[in-house]
PDB file of C-alpha atoms and ligand atoms in Angstrom:
ATOM      1  CA  MET A 987       0.000   0.000   0.000  1.00 97.00           C
ATOM      2  CA  ILE A 988       1.032   3.577  -0.616  1.00 98.00           C
ATOM      3  CA  ILE A 989       0.332   6.412   1.827  1.00 98.00           C
ATOM      4  CA  LEU A 990      -0.134   9.949   0.518  1.00 98.00           C
ATOM      5  CA  MET A 991       0.479  12.752   2.990  1.00 96.00           C
ATOM      6  CA  GLY A 992       0.144  16.505   2.726  1.00 94.00           C
ATOM      7  CA  LEU A 993      -1.707  19.502   4.098  1.00 91.00           C
ATOM      8  CA  ALA A 994      -5.323  20.245   3.141  1.00 83.00           C
ATOM      9  CA  GLY A 995      -5.347  21.329  -0.498  1.00 87.00           C
ATOM     10  CA  SER A 996      -2.003  19.710  -1.347  1.00 94.00           C
ATOM     11  CA  GLY A 997      -3.675  17.550  -3.992  1.00 94.00           C
ATOM     12  CA  LYS A 998      -3.577  14.203  -2.149  1.00 93.00           C
ATOM     13  CA  SER A 999      -7.021  13.245  -3.384  1.00 94.00           C
ATOM     14  CA  THR A1000      -6.511  14.358  -6.978  1.00 96.00           C
ATOM     15  CA  GLN A1001      -3.201  12.498  -7.146  1.00 98.00           C
ATOM     16  CA  GLY A1002      -4.570   9.471  -5.299  1.00 98.00           C
ATOM     17  CA  LYS A1003      -7.426   9.154  -7.780  1.00 98.00           C
ATOM     18  CA  MET A1004      -5.091   9.591 -10.766  1.00 98.00           C
ATOM     19  CA  LEU A1005      -2.718   6.929  -9.435  1.00 98.00           C
ATOM     20  CA  ALA A1006      -5.649   4.614  -8.730  1.00 98.00           C
ATOM     21  CA  ASP A1007      -7.091   5.086 -12.229  1.00 97.00           C
ATOM     22  CA  GLU A1008      -3.770   4.486 -13.944  1.00 96.00           C
ATOM     23  CA  THR A1009      -2.446   1.589 -11.881  1.00 96.00           C
ATOM     24  CA  GLY A1010      -5.597  -0.294 -10.873  1.00 96.00           C
ATOM     25  CA  ARG A1011      -5.095   0.402  -7.185  1.00 97.00           C
ATOM     26  CA  VAL A1012      -8.011   1.483  -4.993  1.00 98.00           C
ATOM     27  CA  TRP A1013      -8.052   5.040  -3.602  1.00 98.00           C
ATOM     28  CA  LEU A1014      -9.076   5.049   0.062  1.00 97.00           C
ATOM     29  CA  SER A1015      -9.597   8.505   1.513  1.00 96.00           C
ATOM     30  CA  ALA A1016     -10.130   8.697   5.276  1.00 95.00           C
ATOM     31  CA  GLY A1017     -11.948  12.023   4.858  1.00 92.00           C
ATOM     32  CA  GLN A1018     -14.309  10.493   2.308  1.00 94.00           C
ATOM     33  CA  VAL A1019     -14.851   7.277   4.274  1.00 97.00           C
ATOM     34  CA  LEU A1020     -15.728   9.363   7.362  1.00 97.00           C
ATOM     35  CA  ARG A1021     -17.887  11.806   5.370  1.00 95.00           C
ATOM     36  CA  GLU A1022     -19.857   8.909   3.833  1.00 95.00           C
ATOM     37  CA  THR A1023     -20.976   7.707   7.280  1.00 96.00           C
ATOM     38  CA  GLY A1024     -22.766  11.057   7.777  1.00 95.00           C
ATOM     39  CA  GLN A1025     -21.977  10.838  11.496  1.00 95.00           C
ATOM     40  CA  PHE A1026     -19.084  13.265  11.897  1.00 95.00           C
ATOM     41  CA  ASP A1027     -20.178  16.399  10.018  1.00 93.00           C
ATOM     42  CA  GLU A1028     -19.858  18.728  13.027  1.00 93.00           C
ATOM     43  CA  ILE A1029     -16.398  17.468  14.020  1.00 93.00           C
ATOM     44  CA  MET A1030     -15.190  17.682  10.415  1.00 89.00           C
ATOM     45  CA  LYS A1031     -16.504  21.223  10.038  1.00 87.00           C
ATOM     46  CA  GLN A1032     -14.433  22.269  13.061  1.00 84.00           C
ATOM     47  CA  GLY A1033     -11.309  20.871  11.431  1.00 73.00           C
ATOM     48  CA  VAL A1034     -10.445  18.517  14.282  1.00 82.00           C
ATOM     49  CA  LEU A1035      -9.848  14.797  13.964  1.00 88.00           C
ATOM     50  CA  VAL A1036     -12.528  12.141  14.369  1.00 95.00           C
ATOM     51  CA  ASP A1037     -11.921   9.593  17.161  1.00 96.00           C
ATOM     52  CA  ASP A1038      -8.845   7.452  16.393  1.00 95.00           C
ATOM     53  CA  MET A1039     -10.242   4.017  17.059  1.00 94.00           C
ATOM     54  CA  LEU A1040     -13.424   4.738  15.105  1.00 96.00           C
ATOM     55  CA  THR A1041     -11.327   5.921  12.170  1.00 97.00           C
ATOM     56  CA  VAL A1042      -8.971   2.931  12.412  1.00 97.00           C
ATOM     57  CA  LYS A1043     -11.941   0.539  12.478  1.00 97.00           C
ATOM     58  CA  LEU A1044     -13.577   2.123   9.439  1.00 97.00           C
ATOM     59  CA  MET A1045     -10.309   2.221   7.476  1.00 98.00           C
ATOM     60  CA  ALA A1046      -9.307  -1.325   8.481  1.00 97.00           C
ATOM     61  CA  GLN A1047     -12.674  -2.547   7.217  1.00 97.00           C
ATOM     62  CA  LYS A1048     -12.162  -0.784   3.879  1.00 97.00           C
ATOM     63  CA  MET A1049      -8.562  -2.013   3.572  1.00 97.00           C
ATOM     64  CA  ALA A1050      -9.695  -5.582   4.242  1.00 97.00           C
ATOM     65  CA  GLU A1051     -12.254  -5.299   1.426  1.00 97.00           C
ATOM     66  CA  VAL A1052      -9.580  -4.026  -0.981  1.00 97.00           C
ATOM     67  CA  VAL A1053      -7.082  -6.732  -0.063  1.00 95.00           C
ATOM     68  CA  ARG A1054      -9.738  -9.463  -0.295  1.00 97.00           C
ATOM     69  CA  SER A1055     -10.513  -8.309  -3.813  1.00 97.00           C
ATOM     70  CA  GLY A1056      -6.840  -8.893  -4.684  1.00 96.00           C
ATOM     71  CA  ARG A1057      -6.009  -5.238  -5.160  1.00 97.00           C
ATOM     72  CA  ASP A1058      -3.672  -2.720  -3.578  1.00 96.00           C
ATOM     73  CA  ALA A1059      -4.708   0.498  -1.810  1.00 98.00           C
ATOM     74  CA  ILE A1060      -3.624   4.124  -1.822  1.00 98.00           C
ATOM     75  CA  LEU A1061      -4.248   5.588   1.627  1.00 98.00           C
ATOM     76  CA  ASP A1062      -5.156   9.266   1.599  1.00 96.00           C
ATOM     77  CA  GLY A1063      -5.386  11.052   4.960  1.00 92.00           C
ATOM     78  CA  PHE A1064      -4.617   7.929   6.979  1.00 95.00           C
ATOM     79  CA  PRO A1065      -2.687   7.647   9.260  1.00 95.00           C
ATOM     80  CA  ARG A1066      -3.126  11.195  10.428  1.00 90.00           C
ATOM     81  CA  ASP A1067      -1.769  11.101  13.974  1.00 91.00           C
ATOM     82  CA  VAL A1068       0.550   9.137  16.248  1.00 95.00           C
ATOM     83  CA  GLU A1069      -2.139   6.719  17.485  1.00 96.00           C
ATOM     84  CA  GLN A1070      -3.159   5.758  13.948  1.00 97.00           C
ATOM     85  CA  ALA A1071       0.492   5.459  12.869  1.00 97.00           C
ATOM     86  CA  GLU A1072       1.238   3.221  15.841  1.00 97.00           C
ATOM     87  CA  TRP A1073      -1.702   1.014  14.959  1.00 97.00           C
ATOM     88  CA  ILE A1074      -0.300   0.655  11.436  1.00 97.00           C
ATOM     89  CA  ALA A1075       3.240   0.087  12.765  1.00 97.00           C
ATOM     90  CA  GLU A1076       2.042  -2.677  15.066  1.00 97.00           C
ATOM     91  CA  ASN A1077      -0.404  -4.355  12.731  1.00 96.00           C
ATOM     92  CA  ILE A1078       0.178  -3.797   9.033  1.00 95.00           C
ATOM     93  CA  ALA A1079       3.582  -2.078   8.615  1.00 95.00           C
ATOM     94  CA  SER A1080       4.906  -4.816   6.337  1.00 94.00           C
ATOM     95  CA  VAL A1081       2.299  -4.083   3.660  1.00 95.00           C
ATOM     96  CA  ILE A1082       3.086  -0.344   3.560  1.00 97.00           C
ATOM     97  CA  LYS A1083       5.642   0.135   0.793  1.00 95.00           C
ATOM     98  CA  LEU A1084       5.896   3.878   0.515  1.00 97.00           C
ATOM     99  CA  ILE A1085       4.875   7.217   2.009  1.00 98.00           C
ATOM    100  CA  VAL A1086       4.765  10.148  -0.400  1.00 98.00           C
ATOM    101  CA  ARG A1087       4.674  13.644   1.092  1.00 97.00           C
ATOM    102  CA  ILE A1088       3.198  16.214  -1.304  1.00 97.00           C
ATOM    103  CA  ASN A1089       4.667  19.634  -0.489  1.00 96.00           C
ATOM    104  CA  VAL A1090       2.943  22.908  -1.387  1.00 96.00           C
ATOM    105  CA  PRO A1091       3.598  26.402   0.116  1.00 93.00           C
ATOM    106  CA  LYS A1092       0.847  27.556   2.501  1.00 88.00           C
ATOM    107  CA  ASP A1093      -0.260  30.665   0.572  1.00 87.00           C
ATOM    108  CA  GLU A1094      -0.829  28.465  -2.482  1.00 92.00           C
ATOM    109  CA  LEU A1095      -2.826  26.015  -0.310  1.00 91.00           C
ATOM    110  CA  VAL A1096      -5.126  28.754   1.007  1.00 86.00           C
ATOM    111  CA  ARG A1097      -5.755  29.924  -2.560  1.00 87.00           C
ATOM    112  CA  ARG A1098      -6.633  26.368  -3.645  1.00 87.00           C
ATOM    113  CA  LEU A1099      -8.990  25.787  -0.693  1.00 84.00           C
ATOM    114  CA  GLU A1100     -10.854  29.017  -1.406  1.00 81.00           C
ATOM    115  CA  LEU A1101     -11.358  27.859  -4.979  1.00 84.00           C
ATOM    116  CA  ARG A1102     -12.554  24.398  -3.859  1.00 77.00           C
ATOM    117  CA  GLY A1103     -15.136  25.945  -1.517  1.00 71.00           C
ATOM    118  CA  ARG A1104     -16.080  22.742   0.339  1.00 68.00           C
ATOM    119  CA  ALA A1105     -18.157  23.391   3.508  1.00 63.00           C
ATOM    120  CA  ASP A1106     -15.277  22.520   5.835  1.00 63.00           C
ATOM    121  CA  ASP A1107     -12.835  24.642   3.784  1.00 59.00           C
ATOM    122  CA  LEU A1108     -14.624  27.968   4.096  1.00 64.00           C
ATOM    123  CA  ASP A1109     -13.697  28.926   7.639  1.00 72.00           C
ATOM    124  CA  ARG A1110     -10.180  30.395   7.650  1.00 76.00           C
ATOM    125  CA  GLY A1111      -9.743  29.502  11.329  1.00 79.00           C
ATOM    126  CA  ALA A1112     -10.632  25.878  10.620  1.00 76.00           C
ATOM    127  CA  ILE A1113      -8.188  25.772   7.706  1.00 79.00           C
ATOM    128  CA  GLU A1114      -5.351  27.081   9.892  1.00 82.00           C
ATOM    129  CA  LYS A1115      -6.248  24.570  12.579  1.00 79.00           C
ATOM    130  CA  ARG A1116      -6.125  21.727  10.074  1.00 75.00           C
ATOM    131  CA  PHE A1117      -2.723  22.889   8.769  1.00 86.00           C
ATOM    132  CA  GLN A1118      -1.412  22.992  12.308  1.00 84.00           C
ATOM    133  CA  ILE A1119      -2.729  19.560  13.305  1.00 79.00           C
ATOM    134  CA  VAL A1120      -1.536  17.881  10.115  1.00 84.00           C
ATOM    135  CA  GLU A1121       1.924  19.509  10.153  1.00 89.00           C
ATOM    136  CA  GLN A1122       2.494  18.453  13.747  1.00 87.00           C
ATOM    137  CA  ASN A1123       1.483  14.937  12.912  1.00 91.00           C
ATOM    138  CA  ILE A1124       3.160  14.328   9.544  1.00 95.00           C
ATOM    139  CA  TYR A1125       6.624  14.406  11.094  1.00 93.00           C
ATOM    140  CA  SER A1126       5.736  11.974  13.924  1.00 96.00           C
ATOM    141  CA  VAL A1127       3.846   9.609  11.640  1.00 97.00           C
ATOM    142  CA  CYS A1128       6.796   9.432   9.232  1.00 97.00           C
ATOM    143  CA  GLU A1129       9.264   8.791  12.063  1.00 97.00           C
ATOM    144  CA  ILE A1130       7.149   5.912  13.394  1.00 98.00           C
ATOM    145  CA  LEU A1131       6.830   4.233   9.995  1.00 97.00           C
ATOM    146  CA  LYS A1132      10.416   4.985   8.925  1.00 97.00           C
ATOM    147  CA  ALA A1133      11.509   2.991  11.985  1.00 97.00           C
ATOM    148  CA  LYS A1134       9.552   0.074  10.487  1.00 97.00           C
ATOM    149  CA  GLY A1135      11.485   0.340   7.221  1.00 95.00           C
ATOM    150  CA  VAL A1136       8.867   2.170   5.191  1.00 97.00           C
ATOM    151  CA  ALA A1137      10.366   4.296   2.374  1.00 96.00           C
ATOM    152  CA  ILE A1138       9.519   8.011   2.482  1.00 97.00           C
ATOM    153  CA  ARG A1139       9.715  10.367  -0.487  1.00 97.00           C
ATOM    154  CA  ASP A1140       8.930  14.082  -0.859  1.00 98.00           C
ATOM    155  CA  ILE A1141       7.512  15.520  -4.050  1.00 98.00           C
ATOM    156  CA  ASP A1142       6.879  19.092  -5.143  1.00 98.00           C
ATOM    157  CA  GLY A1143       3.092  19.554  -5.272  1.00 98.00           C
ATOM    158  CA  THR A1144       3.087  22.827  -7.217  1.00 97.00           C
ATOM    159  CA  GLY A1145       2.172  23.073 -10.902  1.00 97.00           C
ATOM    160  CA  THR A1146      -0.568  21.311 -12.834  1.00 97.00           C
ATOM    161  CA  PRO A1147      -2.053  18.014 -11.602  1.00 97.00           C
ATOM    162  CA  GLU A1148      -0.340  16.305 -14.552  1.00 98.00           C
ATOM    163  CA  GLU A1149       3.053  17.732 -13.585  1.00 98.00           C
ATOM    164  CA  VAL A1150       2.623  16.609  -9.971  1.00 98.00           C
ATOM    165  CA  TYR A1151       1.473  13.180 -11.162  1.00 98.00           C
ATOM    166  CA  GLU A1152       4.668  12.734 -13.179  1.00 98.00           C
ATOM    167  CA  ARG A1153       6.646  13.287  -9.970  1.00 98.00           C
ATOM    168  CA  LEU A1154       4.422  10.924  -8.003  1.00 98.00           C
ATOM    169  CA  LYS A1155       4.672   8.220 -10.664  1.00 98.00           C
ATOM    170  CA  ALA A1156       8.462   8.570 -10.702  1.00 98.00           C
ATOM    171  CA  VAL A1157       8.779   7.804  -6.973  1.00 98.00           C
ATOM    172  CA  VAL A1158       6.249   4.944  -7.141  1.00 97.00           C
ATOM    173  CA  ASP A1159       8.168   3.443 -10.097  1.00 96.00           C
ATOM    174  CA  GLU A1160      11.449   3.882  -8.215  1.00 95.00           C
ATOM    175  CA  ILE A1161      10.169   1.957  -5.173  1.00 94.00           C
ATOM    176  CA  GLU A1162       8.555  -0.768  -7.274  1.00 91.00           C
ATOM    177  CA  GLY A1163      11.784  -1.128  -9.281  1.00 90.00           C
ATOM    178  CA  ALA A1164      13.821  -1.416  -6.076  1.00 89.00           C
ATOM    179  CA  GLU A1165      11.402  -4.017  -4.749  1.00 88.00           C
ATOM    180  CA  ARG A1166      11.713  -6.062  -7.956  1.00 90.00           C
ATOM    181  CA  MET A1167      15.505  -5.875  -7.790  1.00 91.00           C
ATOM    182  CA  GLU A1168      15.472  -6.977  -4.170  1.00 90.00           C
ATOM    183  CA  MET A1169      13.257  -9.958  -5.050  1.00 91.00           C
ATOM    184  CA  THR A1170      15.517 -10.834  -7.986  1.00 92.00           C
ATOM    185  CA  ASP A1171      18.610 -10.690  -5.745  1.00 91.00           C
ATOM    186  CA  ILE A1172      17.006 -12.904  -3.110  1.00 92.00           C
ATOM    187  CA  VAL A1173      15.987 -15.523  -5.668  1.00 92.00           C
ATOM    188  CA  GLU A1174      19.298 -15.426  -7.549  1.00 90.00           C
ATOM    189  CA  ASP A1175      21.307 -15.593  -4.339  1.00 90.00           C
ATOM    190  CA  SER A1176      19.338 -18.596  -3.194  1.00 90.00           C
ATOM    191  CA  GLY A1177      22.195 -20.761  -4.453  1.00 86.00           C
ATOM    192  CA  ALA A1178      20.113 -22.866  -6.801  1.00 85.00           C
ATOM    193  CA  VAL A1179      20.079 -20.425  -9.724  1.00 82.00           C
ATOM    194  CA  GLU A1180      22.740 -20.673 -12.441  1.00 81.00           C
ATOM    195  CA  ARG A1181      24.045 -17.235 -13.439  1.00 70.00           C
TER     196      ARG A1181
HETATM  197  P1  AMP B1022      -9.888  15.573   4.356  1.00 63.18           P
HETATM  198  O1  AMP B1022     -10.953  15.099   3.424  1.00 63.18           O
HETATM  199  O2  AMP B1022      -8.648  14.733   4.305  1.00 63.18           O
HETATM  200  O3  AMP B1022      -9.563  17.050   4.171  1.00 63.18           O
HETATM  201  O4  AMP B1022     -10.448  15.415   5.833  1.00 63.18           O
HETATM  202  C1  AMP B1022     -11.585  16.122   6.247  1.00 63.18           C
HETATM  203  C2  AMP B1022     -11.851  15.906   7.741  1.00 63.18           C
HETATM  204  O5  AMP B1022     -12.077  14.502   7.995  1.00 63.18           O
HETATM  205  C3  AMP B1022     -10.700  16.265   8.681  1.00 63.18           C
HETATM  206  O6  AMP B1022     -10.673  17.641   8.992  1.00 63.18           O
HETATM  207  C4  AMP B1022     -11.026  15.414   9.898  1.00 63.18           C
HETATM  208  O7  AMP B1022     -12.087  15.966  10.656  1.00 63.18           O
HETATM  209  C5  AMP B1022     -11.552  14.122   9.268  1.00 63.18           C
HETATM  210  N1  AMP B1022     -10.481  13.128   9.045  1.00 63.18           N
HETATM  211  C6  AMP B1022      -9.874  12.835   7.849  1.00 63.18           C
HETATM  212  N2  AMP B1022      -8.956  11.874   7.990  1.00 63.18           N
HETATM  213  C7  AMP B1022      -8.953  11.540   9.321  1.00 63.18           C
HETATM  214  C8  AMP B1022      -8.212  10.618  10.106  1.00 63.18           C
HETATM  215  N3  AMP B1022      -7.275   9.818   9.574  1.00 63.18           N
HETATM  216  N4  AMP B1022      -8.492  10.537  11.438  1.00 63.18           N
HETATM  217  C9  AMP B1022      -9.425  11.315  11.990  1.00 63.18           C
HETATM  218  N5  AMP B1022     -10.157  12.218  11.308  1.00 63.18           N
HETATM  219  C10 AMP B1022      -9.934  12.357   9.986  1.00 63.18           C
END
C-alpha cells in the first residue's frame, strides 16, 4: 500500500485518484470514508480529527475489502496522527511500501482551498487549525513508519495536476523497481540459480 500525505489542499485526493485510475489500485480517503458515514459532520466542520479508534476501524474494514478483492490500496489522509500510525506500525507495517509527502507552500494552499469551496474549507480559522494539526502529525507519523522500514519520499506539489502526477509516478516506479531488484537478488542468491 502507498500512503499519501500533505496539508489540506495539497492535492492528495486528486493524485490518489489519478494513481488509482492508472495503476488499478483502490483510492481510500479517510476524509471520504468518514464523510460517507454522515456521522461526523460537526467534528469535520471544526477541522479537528474524528476519534482514532473509530477511524482505524472504518479504514481497516475498507482495507480488508480491498485486499480481499486482490487489489492494492492508496491511503489518503490515513494515518493522520501518532495513534493511527502506531496502529499501522504494530499491525500492518509490512504491507506499507511507501509514504509520499506532497509539499505545497501555505499561501498556495489557502488559494486552492478558497477555490474548492467545500463546507469545511470555508472557515479560515478551521483551515489554519487543520494545517497545524496535520503539520504536527506528519513528522511523527513518518518517524514511526520509517523505523519500520517504510520508504519516504517528498515531491513538489506545485504546478498542474499532470506535472505533480509525473513526480508521483516517478517515486512509485522507483520503489517498485527497487522491490523487484530486491526480489531478484534474493531468488538469484538462493544458491540454486545458475548465473
Ligand atoms: P480531508 O478530506 O482529508 O480534508 O479530511 C476532512 C476531515 O475529515 C478532517 O478535517 C477530519 O475531521 C476528518 N479526518 C480525515 N482523515 C482523518 C483521520 N485519519 N483521522 C481522523 N479524522 C480524519
